[in-house]
CSV table of C-alpha atoms in Angstrom, one decimal:
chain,number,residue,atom,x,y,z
A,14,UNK,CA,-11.6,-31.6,-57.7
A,15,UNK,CA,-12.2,-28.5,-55.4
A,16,UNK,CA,-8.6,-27.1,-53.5
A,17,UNK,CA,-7.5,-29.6,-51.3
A,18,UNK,CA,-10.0,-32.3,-52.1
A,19,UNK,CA,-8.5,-36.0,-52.8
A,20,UNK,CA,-8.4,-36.6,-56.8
A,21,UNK,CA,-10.3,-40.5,-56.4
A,22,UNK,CA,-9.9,-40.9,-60.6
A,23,UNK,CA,-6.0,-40.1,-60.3
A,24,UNK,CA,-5.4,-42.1,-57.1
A,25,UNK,CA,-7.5,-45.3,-58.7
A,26,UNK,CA,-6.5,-45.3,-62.2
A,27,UNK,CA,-3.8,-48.0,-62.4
A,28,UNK,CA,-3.4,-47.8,-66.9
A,29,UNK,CA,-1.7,-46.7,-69.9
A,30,UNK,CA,-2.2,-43.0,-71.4
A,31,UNK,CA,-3.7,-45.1,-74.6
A,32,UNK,CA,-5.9,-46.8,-71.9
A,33,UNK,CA,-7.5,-43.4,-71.1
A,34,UNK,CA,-8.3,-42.7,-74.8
A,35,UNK,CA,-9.7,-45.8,-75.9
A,36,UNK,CA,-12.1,-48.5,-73.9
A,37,UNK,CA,-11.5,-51.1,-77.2
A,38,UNK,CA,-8.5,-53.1,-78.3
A,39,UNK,CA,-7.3,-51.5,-81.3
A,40,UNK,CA,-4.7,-53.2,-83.8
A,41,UNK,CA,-1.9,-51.0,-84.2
A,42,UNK,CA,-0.5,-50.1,-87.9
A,43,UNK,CA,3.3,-49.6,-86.8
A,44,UNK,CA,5.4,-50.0,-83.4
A,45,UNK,CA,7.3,-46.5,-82.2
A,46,UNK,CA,9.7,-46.3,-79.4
A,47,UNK,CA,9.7,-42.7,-78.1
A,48,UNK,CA,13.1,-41.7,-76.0
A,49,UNK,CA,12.3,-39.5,-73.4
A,50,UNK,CA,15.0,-37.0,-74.2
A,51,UNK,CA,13.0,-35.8,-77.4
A,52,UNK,CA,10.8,-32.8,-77.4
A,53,UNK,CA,7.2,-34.3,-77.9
A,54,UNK,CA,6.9,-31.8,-80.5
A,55,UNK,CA,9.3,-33.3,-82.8
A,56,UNK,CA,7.9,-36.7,-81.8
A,57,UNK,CA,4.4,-35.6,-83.0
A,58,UNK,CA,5.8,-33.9,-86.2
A,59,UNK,CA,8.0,-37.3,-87.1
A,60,UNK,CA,5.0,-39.6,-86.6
A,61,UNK,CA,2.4,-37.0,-88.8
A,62,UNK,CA,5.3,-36.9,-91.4
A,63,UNK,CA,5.5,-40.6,-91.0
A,64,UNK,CA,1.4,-40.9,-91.7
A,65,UNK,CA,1.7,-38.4,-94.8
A,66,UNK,CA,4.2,-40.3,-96.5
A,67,UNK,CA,3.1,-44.3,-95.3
A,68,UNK,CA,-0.8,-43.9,-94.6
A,69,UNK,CA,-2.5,-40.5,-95.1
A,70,UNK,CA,-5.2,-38.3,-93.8
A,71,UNK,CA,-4.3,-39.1,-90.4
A,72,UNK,CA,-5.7,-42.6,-90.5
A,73,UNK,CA,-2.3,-44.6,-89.4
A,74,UNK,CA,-2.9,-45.8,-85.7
A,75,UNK,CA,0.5,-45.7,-83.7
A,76,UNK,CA,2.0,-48.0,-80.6
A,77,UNK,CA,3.8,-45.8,-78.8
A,78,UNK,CA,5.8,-47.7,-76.1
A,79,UNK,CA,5.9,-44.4,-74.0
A,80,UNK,CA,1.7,-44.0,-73.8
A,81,UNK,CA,0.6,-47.4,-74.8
A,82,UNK,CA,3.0,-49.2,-71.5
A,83,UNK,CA,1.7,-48.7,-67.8
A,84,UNK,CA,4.3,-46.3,-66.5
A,85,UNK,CA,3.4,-47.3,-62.9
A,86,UNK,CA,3.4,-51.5,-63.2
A,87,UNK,CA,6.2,-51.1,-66.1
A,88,UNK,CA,8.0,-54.8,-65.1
A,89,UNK,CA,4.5,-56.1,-65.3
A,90,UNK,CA,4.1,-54.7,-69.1
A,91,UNK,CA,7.8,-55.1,-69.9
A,92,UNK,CA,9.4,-58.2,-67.8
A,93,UNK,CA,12.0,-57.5,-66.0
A,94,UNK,CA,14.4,-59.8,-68.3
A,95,UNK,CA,15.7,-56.7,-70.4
A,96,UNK,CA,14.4,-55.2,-73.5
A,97,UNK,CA,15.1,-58.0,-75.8
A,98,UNK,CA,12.8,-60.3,-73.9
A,99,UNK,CA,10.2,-57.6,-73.4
């Protein structure tokens, strides 16, 4: 949007990250949790190692809690019972 115009896509887009990239349900291959306080670059390094070792070529599909959740309606995704009813 042009300096000072309102962003409509940001403002109405109520979704996940994962939501963003794909318009299908997809069946994941393996569950990650992410923790916030690592650098995404040793995230992405861990889960490509991961996918060399377990799947190959880049073919293993990934749940990653941190991009598959909707940050903004979290209790919604999660619950709100704590993380071993989530």
């Amino acid at each position: 949007p042009a300096k000072g115009a309102k962003d409509t896509f940001v403002r109405t887009f109520c979704g996940s990250f994962a939501e963003l990239l794909w318009n299908e349900e997809r069946e994941a291959d393996f569950f990650v949790s992410h923790w916030w306080g690592m650098p995404i670059v040793e995230f992405v390094t861990c889960i490509v190692g991961h996918d060399d070792a377990y799947v190959g070529h880049g073919r293993g599909l990934y749940w990653v809690c941190a991009y598959a959740n909707c940050q903004a309606r979290i209790a919604d995704e999660l619950g709100t019972e704590g993380p071993l009813k989530s």
